[in-house]
Short mmCIF file of C-alpha atoms in Angstrom, two decimals:
data_model
loop_
_atom_site.label_atom_id
_atom_site.label_comp_id
_atom_site.label_asym_id
_atom_site.label_seq_id
_atom_site.Cartn_x
_atom_site.Cartn_y
_atom_site.Cartn_z
CA UNK A 297 152.83 144.94 124.79
CA UNK A 298 152.85 147.04 127.96
CA UNK A 299 152.57 150.18 125.88
CA UNK A 300 149.46 148.95 124.01
CA UNK A 301 147.67 147.40 126.99
CA UNK A 302 146.38 150.69 128.51
CA UNK A 303 145.10 151.72 125.07
CA UNK A 304 143.16 148.46 124.75
CA UNK A 305 141.59 149.02 128.17
CA UNK A 306 140.55 152.53 127.17
CA UNK A 307 139.03 151.27 123.93
CA UNK A 308 137.05 148.60 125.75
CA UNK A 309 135.87 151.14 128.29
CA UNK A 310 134.49 153.22 125.46
CA UNK A 311 132.82 150.29 123.70
CA UNK A 312 131.31 148.33 126.59
CA UNK A 313 128.86 151.01 127.79
CA UNK A 314 127.47 151.17 124.26
CA UNK A 315 127.24 147.41 123.97
CA UNK A 316 125.64 146.83 127.37
CA UNK A 317 122.10 147.93 126.47
CA UNK A 318 122.06 145.62 123.43
CA UNK A 319 120.99 142.70 125.64
CA UNK A 320 117.28 143.47 125.94
CA UNK A 321 116.04 140.37 124.15
CA UNK A 322 118.41 138.12 126.10
CA UNK A 323 117.30 139.66 129.37
CA UNK A 324 113.66 139.12 128.42
CA UNK A 325 114.42 135.49 127.54
CA UNK A 326 116.16 135.03 130.87
CA UNK A 327 113.40 136.61 132.97
CA UNK A 328 110.47 135.61 130.70
CA UNK A 329 109.16 139.15 131.29
CA UNK A 330 108.76 142.26 129.16
CA UNK A 331 108.74 145.39 131.33
CA UNK A 332 106.60 148.17 129.88
CA UNK A 333 106.53 151.61 131.46
CA UNK A 334 103.64 154.06 131.16
CA UNK A 335 102.36 157.35 132.55
CA UNK A 336 98.98 156.81 134.28
CA UNK A 337 97.86 160.42 133.74
CA UNK A 338 98.07 160.61 129.94
CA UNK A 339 94.69 159.45 128.58
CA UNK A 340 93.80 158.52 125.91
CA UNK A 341 97.42 157.48 125.29
CA UNK A 342 97.99 155.80 128.64
CA UNK A 343 96.01 155.64 131.86
CA UNK A 344 95.32 153.41 134.84
CA UNK A 345 91.83 152.04 135.42
CA UNK A 346 91.37 149.81 138.47
CA UNK A 347 95.17 149.40 138.50
CA UNK A 348 95.10 148.13 134.89
CA UNK A 349 97.02 149.97 132.17
CA UNK A 350 94.78 151.12 129.31
CA UNK A 351 95.05 153.46 126.33
CA UNK A 352 96.24 153.78 122.75
CA UNK A 353 99.92 153.48 123.69
CA UNK A 354 99.16 150.45 125.85
CA UNK A 355 97.45 148.70 122.94
CA UNK A 356 100.45 149.42 120.72
CA UNK A 357 102.77 147.91 123.32
CA UNK A 358 100.58 144.82 123.47
CA UNK A 359 101.16 144.44 119.73
CA UNK A 360 104.91 144.67 120.38
CA UNK A 361 104.56 141.91 122.97
CA UNK A 362 102.72 139.74 120.43
CA UNK A 363 105.58 140.26 117.98
CA UNK A 364 108.20 139.32 120.58
CA UNK A 365 106.34 136.09 121.41
CA UNK A 366 107.00 134.90 117.84
CA UNK A 367 110.75 134.87 118.54
CA UNK A 368 112.58 131.74 119.72
CA UNK A 369 112.40 131.31 123.48
CA UNK A 370 109.78 134.03 124.04
CA UNK A 371 106.51 132.20 123.38
CA UNK A 372 105.68 132.14 127.11
CA UNK A 373 106.84 135.69 127.80
CA UNK A 374 104.82 137.64 130.37
CA UNK A 375 104.09 141.36 130.23
CA UNK A 376 104.53 143.63 133.24
CA UNK A 377 103.21 147.19 133.10
CA UNK A 378 105.06 149.62 135.34
CA UNK A 379 103.42 152.98 136.22
CA UNK A 380 105.97 155.81 136.23
CA UNK A 381 106.07 159.38 137.46
CA UNK A 382 106.31 161.85 134.59
CA UNK A 383 109.45 163.50 135.98
CA UNK A 384 111.27 160.17 136.38
CA UNK A 385 110.06 158.25 133.34
CA UNK A 386 112.97 159.08 131.03
CA UNK A 387 115.52 158.16 133.68
CA UNK A 388 113.78 154.81 134.18
CA UNK A 389 113.96 154.08 130.45
CA UNK A 390 117.57 155.21 130.14
CA UNK A 391 118.64 153.06 133.08
CA UNK A 392 116.88 150.00 131.66
CA UNK A 393 114.29 149.90 134.42
CA UNK A 394 111.70 149.38 131.68
CA UNK A 395 112.21 148.03 128.17
CA UNK A 396 109.78 150.39 126.45
CA UNK A 397 107.79 153.50 127.39
CA UNK A 398 104.20 153.11 126.17
CA UNK A 399 103.31 156.78 126.63
CA UNK A 400 104.36 158.47 123.35
CA UNK A 401 106.57 161.53 123.33
CA UNK A 402 108.13 163.82 120.75
CA UNK A 403 111.56 162.69 119.56
CA UNK A 404 114.16 165.44 119.73
CA UNK A 405 117.88 165.49 118.97
CA UNK A 406 118.55 166.20 122.64
CA UNK A 407 116.52 163.19 123.77
CA UNK A 408 118.19 161.01 121.15
CA UNK A 409 121.47 161.55 122.99
CA UNK A 410 119.96 159.49 125.82
CA UNK A 411 117.26 157.29 124.28
CA UNK A 412 116.15 155.50 121.13
CA UNK A 413 112.68 155.83 119.62
CA UNK A 414 110.31 153.68 117.65
CA UNK A 415 108.62 154.62 114.41
CA UNK A 416 106.08 157.43 114.97
CA UNK A 417 102.86 156.18 116.59
CA UNK A 418 100.81 159.39 116.42
CA UNK A 419 101.05 162.79 114.75
CA UNK A 420 100.67 165.48 117.39
CA UNK A 421 101.46 169.18 117.14
CA UNK A 422 99.76 172.46 117.90
CA UNK A 423 96.03 171.91 118.39
CA UNK A 424 92.97 173.74 119.68
CA UNK A 425 90.06 172.95 121.98
CA UNK A 426 86.62 174.55 121.79
CA UNK A 427 83.21 173.97 123.31
CA UNK A 428 80.91 171.61 121.45
CA UNK A 429 78.37 174.42 121.17
CA UNK A 430 80.94 176.76 119.58
CA UNK A 431 79.66 178.86 116.64
CA UNK A 432 79.63 177.04 113.34
CA UNK A 433 81.84 179.57 111.54
CA UNK A 434 84.43 179.50 114.35
CA UNK A 435 84.78 175.72 114.21
CA UNK A 436 84.82 175.72 110.43
CA UNK A 437 87.50 178.41 110.28
CA UNK A 438 89.69 176.77 112.91
CA UNK A 439 89.41 173.48 111.04
CA UNK A 440 90.70 175.19 107.91
CA UNK A 441 87.49 174.53 106.00
CA UNK A 442 87.21 178.06 104.55
CA UNK A 443 87.52 178.25 100.78
CA UNK A 444 90.85 180.02 100.22
CA UNK A 445 90.03 182.09 97.14
CA UNK A 446 90.02 185.86 96.74
CA UNK A 447 88.07 188.42 98.77
CA UNK A 448 85.37 185.86 99.63
CA UNK A 449 87.92 183.82 101.58
CA UNK A 450 89.11 186.87 103.52
CA UNK A 451 85.55 187.90 104.43
CA UNK A 452 84.57 184.37 105.44
CA UNK A 453 87.73 183.94 107.50
CA UNK A 454 87.12 187.17 109.40
CA UNK A 455 83.50 186.19 109.95
CA UNK A 456 84.71 182.92 111.44
CA UNK A 457 87.52 184.24 113.64
CA UNK A 458 86.94 187.92 114.39
CA UNK A 459 85.55 189.14 117.72
CA UNK A 460 86.39 185.88 119.49
CA UNK A 461 88.76 185.35 122.40
CA UNK A 462 91.63 182.89 121.98
CA UNK A 463 93.46 181.68 125.08
CA UNK A 464 97.17 180.84 124.79
CA UNK A 465 99.90 179.95 127.31
CA UNK A 466 101.63 183.23 128.11
CA UNK A 467 105.22 183.97 127.04
CA UNK A 468 105.50 180.83 124.92
CA UNK A 469 106.10 179.96 121.27
CA UNK A 470 102.38 179.18 121.02
CA UNK A 471 101.43 182.74 121.99
CA UNK A 472 103.89 184.16 119.45
CA UNK A 473 102.56 181.87 116.72
CA UNK A 474 98.88 182.72 117.34
CA UNK A 475 99.48 186.49 117.50
CA UNK A 476 101.56 186.42 114.32
CA UNK A 477 98.99 184.37 112.40
CA UNK A 478 96.17 186.70 113.37
CA UNK A 479 98.29 189.69 112.40
CA UNK A 480 99.13 188.23 108.99
CA UNK A 481 95.52 187.30 108.35
CA UNK A 482 94.36 190.73 109.58
CA UNK A 483 91.85 189.09 111.90
CA UNK A 484 90.63 191.26 114.78
CA UNK A 485 90.43 188.82 117.69
CA UNK A 486 91.37 188.97 121.37
CA UNK A 487 94.36 186.91 122.53
CA UNK A 488 94.22 186.09 126.22
CA UNK A 489 97.42 184.84 127.89
CA UNK A 490 96.93 182.22 130.63
CA UNK A 491 99.34 180.67 133.11
CA UNK A 492 99.13 177.11 131.79
CA UNK A 493 97.08 174.42 130.02
CA UNK A 494 94.73 173.73 132.92
CA UNK A 495 93.79 177.41 133.15
CA UNK A 496 93.33 177.62 129.39
CA UNK A 497 91.00 174.63 129.33
CA UNK A 498 89.01 176.03 132.24
CA UNK A 499 88.64 179.36 130.42
CA UNK A 500 87.05 177.59 127.46
CA UNK A 501 84.84 175.38 129.64
CA UNK A 502 83.60 178.43 131.59
CA UNK A 503 82.94 180.47 128.45
CA UNK A 504 85.68 183.00 129.25
CA UNK A 505 87.52 182.07 126.04
CA UNK A 506 86.24 180.63 122.78
CA UNK A 507 89.28 178.47 122.06
CA UNK A 508 92.56 177.45 123.65
CA UNK A 509 95.68 176.65 121.61
CA UNK A 510 98.18 174.14 123.00
CA UNK A 511 99.96 170.86 122.31
CA UNK A 512 97.29 168.54 120.92
CA UNK A 513 98.38 165.47 122.92
CA UNK A 514 98.15 167.43 126.17
CA UNK A 515 94.77 168.85 125.17
CA UNK A 516 93.39 165.37 124.55
CA UNK A 517 94.61 164.18 127.93
CA UNK A 518 93.26 167.24 129.74
CA UNK A 519 89.83 166.98 128.11
CA UNK A 520 89.66 163.26 128.85
CA UNK A 521 90.20 163.97 132.56
CA UNK A 522 88.10 167.13 132.71
CA UNK A 523 84.76 167.07 134.59
CA UNK A 524 83.33 169.05 131.68
CA UNK A 525 84.67 166.82 128.90
CA UNK A 526 81.15 166.16 127.58
CA UNK A 527 81.01 169.82 126.50
CA UNK A 528 84.52 170.11 125.04
CA UNK A 529 86.17 168.88 121.87
CA UNK A 530 89.71 168.90 120.53
CA UNK A 531 89.60 169.67 116.82
CA UNK A 532 91.36 167.22 114.55
CA UNK A 533 93.35 169.93 112.78
CA UNK A 534 97.01 170.36 113.68
CA UNK A 535 98.49 173.76 112.95
CA UNK A 536 102.04 172.44 113.27
CA UNK A 537 103.11 168.80 113.14
CA UNK A 538 105.08 166.84 115.75
CA UNK A 539 105.21 163.05 115.30
CA UNK A 540 105.56 161.19 118.61
CA UNK A 541 107.03 157.77 119.32
CA UNK A 542 107.77 155.15 121.99
CA UNK A 543 111.05 155.61 123.88
CA UNK A 544 113.42 152.76 124.71
CA UNK A 545 116.99 152.35 126.04
CA UNK A 546 119.61 153.58 123.58
CA UNK A 547 121.86 151.30 121.59
CA UNK A 548 119.81 148.12 121.11
CA UNK A 549 119.09 147.83 117.40
CA UNK A 550 117.77 144.27 117.63
CA UNK A 551 115.06 145.22 120.12
CA UNK A 552 114.17 148.39 118.23
CA UNK A 553 113.79 146.32 115.04
CA UNK A 554 111.21 144.11 116.75
CA UNK A 555 109.28 147.14 118.02
CA UNK A 556 109.24 148.75 114.56
CA UNK A 557 108.28 145.45 112.92
CA UNK A 558 105.24 145.15 115.18
CA UNK A 559 104.18 148.74 114.47
CA UNK A 560 104.72 148.48 110.71
CA UNK A 561 102.70 145.29 110.44
CA UNK A 562 99.92 146.85 112.51
CA UNK A 563 99.78 150.02 110.38
CA UNK A 564 99.38 147.95 107.21
CA UNK A 565 96.74 145.64 108.69
CA UNK A 566 92.95 145.88 108.88
CA UNK A 567 93.23 146.04 112.69
CA UNK A 568 94.76 149.50 112.80
CA UNK A 569 91.81 151.61 111.67
CA UNK A 570 89.42 150.38 114.41
CA UNK A 571 92.18 150.60 117.04
CA UNK A 572 93.00 154.22 116.16
CA UNK A 573 89.32 155.15 115.82
CA UNK A 574 88.55 153.81 119.29
CA UNK A 575 90.63 156.60 120.84
CA UNK A 576 90.62 159.45 118.31
CA UNK A 577 87.72 158.89 115.94
CA UNK A 578 88.15 157.93 112.30
CA UNK A 579 91.55 159.10 111.02
CA UNK A 580 91.58 161.71 108.29
CA UNK A 581 92.97 160.94 104.85
CA UNK A 582 96.12 162.82 105.87
CA UNK A 583 96.53 160.68 109.00
CA UNK A 584 96.07 157.47 107.03
CA UNK A 585 98.69 158.58 104.52
CA UNK A 586 101.11 159.54 107.30
CA UNK A 587 100.88 156.08 108.84
CA UNK A 588 101.63 154.57 105.42
CA UNK A 589 104.75 156.74 105.37
CA UNK A 590 105.65 155.79 108.95
CA UNK A 591 105.46 152.04 108.29
CA UNK A 592 108.32 150.07 106.79
CA UNK A 593 107.96 147.34 104.14
#
């Protein structure tokens, strides 16, 4: 008995930390409050207007709250939105300071060591921003609307992309990708390295660059907050794909199931198309098909 007792203690010590987070629903029942974190500077995904949380991610979290209110003991549950600093948001989620982070982020294996994630809520990836008065052939080529057949395609592609200046964040994977693509396509264009996304956006707005390549989610947020947003547009095309999701404390399958149930039911409902379109415009056929894949029966 004495010999086994220390082993039992060690086993419990290893199990209890994993079991502790799996009390989210009980904590919500006890407090009658769902705590939702968000980043106020991430429009159109999450923002703060007159101290009220708004955005695509906020609307999705409201749908999660509606789903939770159908559970026993949660009909009168209140929702509390908690603004978070970007550099402390993940720690707040991991520590259970909030039950769900309404500002979507890319799920990585490294982050999954610390957090759990919902079903994807948006398909981000490498995107591009241009001015609304950008040349027709440039926009068409960047959108991938050039007929890819024989010499005609090559000539049309060069007509659409050659002699333009493309801004990219210097010494990054994005710069490498853009330079390699132009090399493979034999397009003679200027690639201008900039210090960061704000500088890249400013270069396009000021006419110093014709397009700026960067993470599409960040581009949307930057344009939304830019004084010159009326003259800028983020193209719908994604050159690489990166689904993003809502983060939550790790190890609570019951709570995650409720989050994914709410999202799946929304994706399959008539309410999703107008909700998505309100923030991003009408979804493409590809986007609609992706959300069918993301949802669960």
